[in-house]
GROMACS .gro file of C-alpha atoms in nm:
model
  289
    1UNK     CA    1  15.832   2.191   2.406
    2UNK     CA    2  15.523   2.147   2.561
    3UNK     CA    3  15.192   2.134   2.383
    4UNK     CA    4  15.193   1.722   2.411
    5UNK     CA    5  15.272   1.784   2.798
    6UNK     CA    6  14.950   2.001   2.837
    7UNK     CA    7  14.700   1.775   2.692
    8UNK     CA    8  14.626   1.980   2.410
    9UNK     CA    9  14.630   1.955   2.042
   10UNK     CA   10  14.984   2.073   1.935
   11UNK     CA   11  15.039   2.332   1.648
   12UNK     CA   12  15.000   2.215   1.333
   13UNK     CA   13  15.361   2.403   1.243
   14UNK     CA   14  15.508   2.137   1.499
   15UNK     CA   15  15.702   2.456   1.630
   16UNK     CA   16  15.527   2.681   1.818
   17UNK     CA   17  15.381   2.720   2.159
   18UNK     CA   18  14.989   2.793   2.291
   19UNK     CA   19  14.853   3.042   2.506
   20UNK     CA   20  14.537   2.918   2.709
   21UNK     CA   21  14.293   3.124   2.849
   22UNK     CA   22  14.144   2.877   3.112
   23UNK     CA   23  13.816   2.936   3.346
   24UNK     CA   24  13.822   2.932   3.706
   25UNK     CA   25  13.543   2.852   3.965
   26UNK     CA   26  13.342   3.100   4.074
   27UNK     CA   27  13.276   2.968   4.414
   28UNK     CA   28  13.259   2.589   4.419
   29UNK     CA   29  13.567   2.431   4.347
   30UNK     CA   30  13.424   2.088   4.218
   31UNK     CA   31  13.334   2.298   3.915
   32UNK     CA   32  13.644   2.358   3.808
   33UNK     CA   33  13.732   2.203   3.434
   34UNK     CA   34  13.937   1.904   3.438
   35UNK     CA   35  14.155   2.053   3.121
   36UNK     CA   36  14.212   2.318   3.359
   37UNK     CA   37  14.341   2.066   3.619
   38UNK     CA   38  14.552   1.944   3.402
   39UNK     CA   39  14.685   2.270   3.224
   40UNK     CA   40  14.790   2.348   3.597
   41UNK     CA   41  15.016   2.058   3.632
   42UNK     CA   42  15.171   2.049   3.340
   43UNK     CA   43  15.172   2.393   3.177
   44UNK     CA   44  15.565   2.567   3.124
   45UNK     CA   45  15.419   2.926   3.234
   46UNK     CA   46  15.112   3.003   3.451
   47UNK     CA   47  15.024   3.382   3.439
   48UNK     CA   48  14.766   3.464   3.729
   49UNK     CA   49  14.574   3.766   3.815
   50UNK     CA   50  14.650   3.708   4.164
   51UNK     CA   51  14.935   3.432   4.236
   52UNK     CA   52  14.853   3.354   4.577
   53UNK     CA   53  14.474   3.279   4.519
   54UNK     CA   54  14.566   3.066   4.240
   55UNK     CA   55  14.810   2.893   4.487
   56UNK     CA   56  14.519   2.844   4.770
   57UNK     CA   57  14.298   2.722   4.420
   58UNK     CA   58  14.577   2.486   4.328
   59UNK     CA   59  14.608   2.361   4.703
   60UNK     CA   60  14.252   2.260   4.669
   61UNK     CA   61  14.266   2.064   4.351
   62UNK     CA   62  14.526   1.892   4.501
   63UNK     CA   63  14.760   1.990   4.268
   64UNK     CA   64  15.094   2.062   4.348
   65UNK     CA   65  15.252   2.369   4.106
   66UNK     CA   66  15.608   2.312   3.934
   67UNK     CA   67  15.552   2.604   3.651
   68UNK     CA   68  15.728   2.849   3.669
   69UNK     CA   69  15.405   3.132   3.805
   70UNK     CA   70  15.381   3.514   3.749
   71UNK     CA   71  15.129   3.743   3.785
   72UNK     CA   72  14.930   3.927   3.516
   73UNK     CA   73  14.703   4.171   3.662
   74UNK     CA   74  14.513   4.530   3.527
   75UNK     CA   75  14.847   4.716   3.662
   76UNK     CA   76  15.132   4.542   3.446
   77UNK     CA   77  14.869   4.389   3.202
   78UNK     CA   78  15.041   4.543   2.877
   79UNK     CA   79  15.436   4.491   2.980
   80UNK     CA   80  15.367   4.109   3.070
   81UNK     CA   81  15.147   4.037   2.790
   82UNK     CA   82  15.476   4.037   2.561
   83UNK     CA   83  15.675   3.832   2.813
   84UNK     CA   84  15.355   3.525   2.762
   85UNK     CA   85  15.368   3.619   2.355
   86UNK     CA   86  15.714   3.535   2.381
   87UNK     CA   87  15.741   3.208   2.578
   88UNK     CA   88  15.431   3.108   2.314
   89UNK     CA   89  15.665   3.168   2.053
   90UNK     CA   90  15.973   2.969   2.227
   91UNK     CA   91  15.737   2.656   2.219
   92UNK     CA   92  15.588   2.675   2.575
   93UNK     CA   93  15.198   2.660   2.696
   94UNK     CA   94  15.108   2.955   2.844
   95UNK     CA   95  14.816   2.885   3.080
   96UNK     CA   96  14.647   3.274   3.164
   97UNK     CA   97  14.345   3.270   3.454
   98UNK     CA   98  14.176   3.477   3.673
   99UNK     CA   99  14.067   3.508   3.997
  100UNK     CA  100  13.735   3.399   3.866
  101UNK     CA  101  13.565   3.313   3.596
  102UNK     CA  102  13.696   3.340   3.214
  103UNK     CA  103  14.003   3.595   3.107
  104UNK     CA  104  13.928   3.889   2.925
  105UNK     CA  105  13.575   3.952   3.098
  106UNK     CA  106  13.630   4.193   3.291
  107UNK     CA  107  13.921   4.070   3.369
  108UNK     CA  108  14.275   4.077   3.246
  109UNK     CA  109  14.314   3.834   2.952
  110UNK     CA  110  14.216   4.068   2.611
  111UNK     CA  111  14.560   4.239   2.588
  112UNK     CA  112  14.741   3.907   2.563
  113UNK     CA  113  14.487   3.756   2.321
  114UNK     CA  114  14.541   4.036   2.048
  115UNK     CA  115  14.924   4.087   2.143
  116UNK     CA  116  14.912   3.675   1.984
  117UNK     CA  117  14.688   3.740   1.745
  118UNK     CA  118  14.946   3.975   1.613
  119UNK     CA  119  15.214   3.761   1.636
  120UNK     CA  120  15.064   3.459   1.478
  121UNK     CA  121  15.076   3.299   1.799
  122UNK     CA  122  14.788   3.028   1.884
  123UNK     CA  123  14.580   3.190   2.120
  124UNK     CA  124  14.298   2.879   2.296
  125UNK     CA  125  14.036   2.863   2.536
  126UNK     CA  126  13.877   2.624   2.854
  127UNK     CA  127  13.560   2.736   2.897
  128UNK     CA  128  13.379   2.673   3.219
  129UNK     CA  129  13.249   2.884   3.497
  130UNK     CA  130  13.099   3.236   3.396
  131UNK     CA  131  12.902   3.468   3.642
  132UNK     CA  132  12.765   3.658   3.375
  133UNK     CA  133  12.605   3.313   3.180
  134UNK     CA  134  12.516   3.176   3.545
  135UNK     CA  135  12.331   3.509   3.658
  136UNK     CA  136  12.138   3.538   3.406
  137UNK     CA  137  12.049   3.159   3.356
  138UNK     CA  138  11.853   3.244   3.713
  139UNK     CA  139  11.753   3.589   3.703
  140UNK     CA  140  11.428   3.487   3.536
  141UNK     CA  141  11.452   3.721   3.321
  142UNK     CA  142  11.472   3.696   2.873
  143UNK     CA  143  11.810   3.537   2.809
  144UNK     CA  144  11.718   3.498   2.406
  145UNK     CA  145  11.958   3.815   2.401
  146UNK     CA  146  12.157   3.975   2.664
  147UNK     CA  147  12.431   4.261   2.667
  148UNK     CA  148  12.713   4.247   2.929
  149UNK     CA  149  12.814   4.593   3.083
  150UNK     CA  150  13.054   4.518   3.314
  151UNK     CA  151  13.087   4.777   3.621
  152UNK     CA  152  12.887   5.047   3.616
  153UNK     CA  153  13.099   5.365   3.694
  154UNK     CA  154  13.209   5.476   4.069
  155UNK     CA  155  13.124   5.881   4.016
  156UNK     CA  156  12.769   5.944   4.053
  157UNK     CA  157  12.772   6.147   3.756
  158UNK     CA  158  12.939   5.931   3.518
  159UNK     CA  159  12.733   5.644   3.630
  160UNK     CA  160  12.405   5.805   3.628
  161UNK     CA  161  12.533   5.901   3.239
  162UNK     CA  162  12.558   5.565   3.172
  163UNK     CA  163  12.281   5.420   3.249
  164UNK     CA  164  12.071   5.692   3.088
  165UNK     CA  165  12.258   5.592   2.788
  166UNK     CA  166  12.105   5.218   2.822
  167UNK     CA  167  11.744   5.332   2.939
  168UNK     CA  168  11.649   5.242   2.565
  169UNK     CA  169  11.819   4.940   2.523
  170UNK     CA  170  11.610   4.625   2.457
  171UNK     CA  171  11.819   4.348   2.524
  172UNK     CA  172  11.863   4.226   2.916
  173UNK     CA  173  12.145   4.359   3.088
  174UNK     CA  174  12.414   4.219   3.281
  175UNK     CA  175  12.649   4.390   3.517
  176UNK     CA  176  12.902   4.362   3.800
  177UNK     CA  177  12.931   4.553   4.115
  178UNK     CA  178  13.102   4.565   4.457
  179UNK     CA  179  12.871   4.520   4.792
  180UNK     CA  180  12.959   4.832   4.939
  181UNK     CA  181  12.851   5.055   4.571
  182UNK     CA  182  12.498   4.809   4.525
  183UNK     CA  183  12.237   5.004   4.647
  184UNK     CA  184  12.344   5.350   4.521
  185UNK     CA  185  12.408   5.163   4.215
  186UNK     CA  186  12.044   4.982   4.198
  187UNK     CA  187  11.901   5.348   4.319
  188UNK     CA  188  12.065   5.478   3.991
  189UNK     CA  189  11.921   5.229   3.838
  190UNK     CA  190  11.570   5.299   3.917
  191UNK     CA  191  11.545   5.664   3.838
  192UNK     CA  192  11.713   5.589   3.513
  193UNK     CA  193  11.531   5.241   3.347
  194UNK     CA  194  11.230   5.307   3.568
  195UNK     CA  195  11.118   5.225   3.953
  196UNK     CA  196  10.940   4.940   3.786
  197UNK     CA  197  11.192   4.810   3.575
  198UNK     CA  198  11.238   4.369   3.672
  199UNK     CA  199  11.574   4.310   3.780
  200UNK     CA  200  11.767   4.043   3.976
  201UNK     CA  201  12.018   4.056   4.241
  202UNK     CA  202  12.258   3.761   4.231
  203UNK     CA  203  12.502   3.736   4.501
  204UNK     CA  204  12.766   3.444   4.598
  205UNK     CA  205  12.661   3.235   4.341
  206UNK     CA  206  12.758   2.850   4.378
  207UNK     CA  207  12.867   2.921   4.725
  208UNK     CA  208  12.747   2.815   5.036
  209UNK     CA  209  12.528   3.124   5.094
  210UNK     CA  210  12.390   3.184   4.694
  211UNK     CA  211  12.107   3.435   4.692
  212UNK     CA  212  11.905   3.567   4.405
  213UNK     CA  213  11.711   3.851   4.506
  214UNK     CA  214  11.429   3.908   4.220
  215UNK     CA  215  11.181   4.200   4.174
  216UNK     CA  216  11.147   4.620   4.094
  217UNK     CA  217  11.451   4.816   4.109
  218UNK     CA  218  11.276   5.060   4.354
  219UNK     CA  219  11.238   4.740   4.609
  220UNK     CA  220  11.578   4.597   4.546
  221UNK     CA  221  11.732   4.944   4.634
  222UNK     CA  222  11.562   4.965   4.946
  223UNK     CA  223  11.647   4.579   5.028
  224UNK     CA  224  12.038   4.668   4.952
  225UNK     CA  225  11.980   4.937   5.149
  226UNK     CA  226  12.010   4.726   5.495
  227UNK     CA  227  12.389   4.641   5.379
  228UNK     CA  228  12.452   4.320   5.129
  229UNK     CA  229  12.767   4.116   5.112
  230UNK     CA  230  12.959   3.878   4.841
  231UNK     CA  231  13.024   3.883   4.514
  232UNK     CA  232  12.731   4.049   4.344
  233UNK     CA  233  12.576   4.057   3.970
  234UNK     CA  234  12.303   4.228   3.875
  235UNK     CA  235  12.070   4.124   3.578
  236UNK     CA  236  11.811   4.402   3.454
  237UNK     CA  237  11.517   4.332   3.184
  238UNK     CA  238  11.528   4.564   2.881
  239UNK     CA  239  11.349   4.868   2.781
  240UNK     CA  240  10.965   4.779   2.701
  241UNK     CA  241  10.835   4.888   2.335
  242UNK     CA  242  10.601   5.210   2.447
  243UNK     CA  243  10.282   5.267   2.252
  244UNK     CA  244  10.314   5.654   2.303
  245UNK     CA  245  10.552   5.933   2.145
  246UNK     CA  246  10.856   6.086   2.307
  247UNK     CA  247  10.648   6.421   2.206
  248UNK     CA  248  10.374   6.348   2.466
  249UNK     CA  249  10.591   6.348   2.758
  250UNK     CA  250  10.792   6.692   2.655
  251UNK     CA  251  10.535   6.874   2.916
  252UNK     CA  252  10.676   6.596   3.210
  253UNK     CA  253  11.047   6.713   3.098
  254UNK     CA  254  10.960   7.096   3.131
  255UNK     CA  255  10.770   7.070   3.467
  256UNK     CA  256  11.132   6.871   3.587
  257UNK     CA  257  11.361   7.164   3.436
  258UNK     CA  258  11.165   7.406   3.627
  259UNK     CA  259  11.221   7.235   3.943
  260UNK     CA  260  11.540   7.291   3.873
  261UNK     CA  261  11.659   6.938   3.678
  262UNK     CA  262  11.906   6.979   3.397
  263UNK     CA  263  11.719   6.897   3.055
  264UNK     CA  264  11.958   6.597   3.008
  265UNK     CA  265  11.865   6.419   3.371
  266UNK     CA  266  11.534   6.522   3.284
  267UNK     CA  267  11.496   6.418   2.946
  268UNK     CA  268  11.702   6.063   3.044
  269UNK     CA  269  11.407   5.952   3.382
  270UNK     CA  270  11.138   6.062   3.198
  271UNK     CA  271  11.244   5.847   2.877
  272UNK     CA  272  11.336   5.562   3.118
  273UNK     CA  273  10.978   5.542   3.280
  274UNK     CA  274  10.718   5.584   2.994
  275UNK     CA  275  11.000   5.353   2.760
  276UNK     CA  276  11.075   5.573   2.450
  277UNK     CA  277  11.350   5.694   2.276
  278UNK     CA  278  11.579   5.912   2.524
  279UNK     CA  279  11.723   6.105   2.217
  280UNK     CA  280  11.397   6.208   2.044
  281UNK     CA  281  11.237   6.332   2.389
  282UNK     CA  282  11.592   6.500   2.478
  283UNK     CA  283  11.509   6.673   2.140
  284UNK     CA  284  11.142   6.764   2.149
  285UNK     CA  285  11.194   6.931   2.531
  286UNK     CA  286  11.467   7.131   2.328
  287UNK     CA  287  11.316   7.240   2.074
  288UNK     CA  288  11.020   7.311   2.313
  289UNK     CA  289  11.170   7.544   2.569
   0.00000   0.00000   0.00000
């Protein structure tokens, strides 16, 4: 029915439809994919995390919607992925986007991609905008090898878990967060990678008002601080190989417990500001007390 109408490749079965996972701007519309343009006017379904934005998006591509347009969102994300498996399999194009950026990162878009995958259905892709790939492209920081985390956890203690959980990990490290959670989240961040641990603030990118904020996490906790607004992601270097042992800093842990720091907490800054293994100091302070 309508693979020729979308302007992709149809199915090699002749028979079956396509579900497209399509990228959306992340601020400027101009960078919005032309295959995405065109998926919009001619696609049989549009699924959209948030109907009305993708209207106001459509409105400024000068493109005029006659699909038939539901939403797919975190809250019926598992119900509606069947109802796009199954137009797919009645022949249609399925176009799936976001409010920004690419499906499935961090967004709705996985569910629907292995719901196909189980069905045989084709499952494709328009790449284009990505605020992970664009953060970290300015952050300054190594980009050989990256890990994306997504958002870091609301609850103090769960996010403070978290990140002690990453103060060893090597690779630079990508997250999300919202304005009003950015400085108790780049706090967090300093007292568990390290006050002096590089790190990047990037906020509105491609808008009008982009701002990458680059330095310590100490300094950008006390510059978030003063209030900072926009769409925000956060790029922090990797753990540092450390020329000494997790045994020579057991004494730091023990002077922390008995100021009254649980051995984990302990164990976790300590690690994260001399840059060795979390686990093995955890274990040395243990076996030490």
């Amino acid at each position: 029915m309508a693979n020729d109408r979308a302007g992709t490749d149809p199915d090699p079965d002749g028979g079956s439809g396509v579900i497209v996972l399509a990228a959306t701007p992340i601020g400027d519309t101009g960078d919005a994919p032309p295959r995405l343009v065109e998926l919009l006017r001619r696609a049989d379904l549009i699924a959209a995390e948030d109907t009305r934005r993708l209207r106001a998006l459509a409105a400024r591509l000068d493109v005029t919607l006659t699909s038939k347009v539901i939403s797919y969102h975190e809250h019926n994300e598992s119900e509606r992925a069947q109802v796009l498996v199954a137009a797919a399999q009645e022949g249609d194009t399925v176009l799936v986007v976001s409010d920004a950026g690419m499906p499935g990162v961090s967004d709705p878009g996985f569910r629907v991609v292995r719901a196909a995958a189980d069905a045989g259905v084709r499952v494709t892709a328009v790449p284009g905008p990505s605020a992970v790939l664009t953060a970290i492209a300015l952050s300054g920081l190594a980009s050989d090898r990256f890990t994306f985390e997504g958002f870091v956890a609301r609850r103090p203690g769960e996010r403070a878990r978290a990140l002690a959980a990453l103060a060893d990990e090597p690779r630079t490290m990508v997250f999300f967060e919202s304005p009003h959670r950015i400085a108790d989240t780049l706090a967090a961040m300093a007292d568990a990678f390290g006050a002096d641990r590089a790190a990047a603030v990037c906020r509105e990118l491609t808008k009008t008002y982009e701002q990458v904020r680059r330095g310590p996490l100490t300094d950008l906790a006390r510059w978030a601080a003063d209030g900072v607004r926009g769409e925000i992601t956060v790029v922090v270097a990797g753990a540092t190989p450390s020329a000494s042992e997790p045994a020579d800093h057991v004494d730091e842990v023990l002077a922390r417990i008995e100021a009254g720091e649980r051995l984990k907490e302990a164990a976790a800054t300590v690690a994260a500001a001399h840059g060795v293994s979390r686990r093995e100091l955890y274990e040395a302070a243990l076996r030490a007390r």
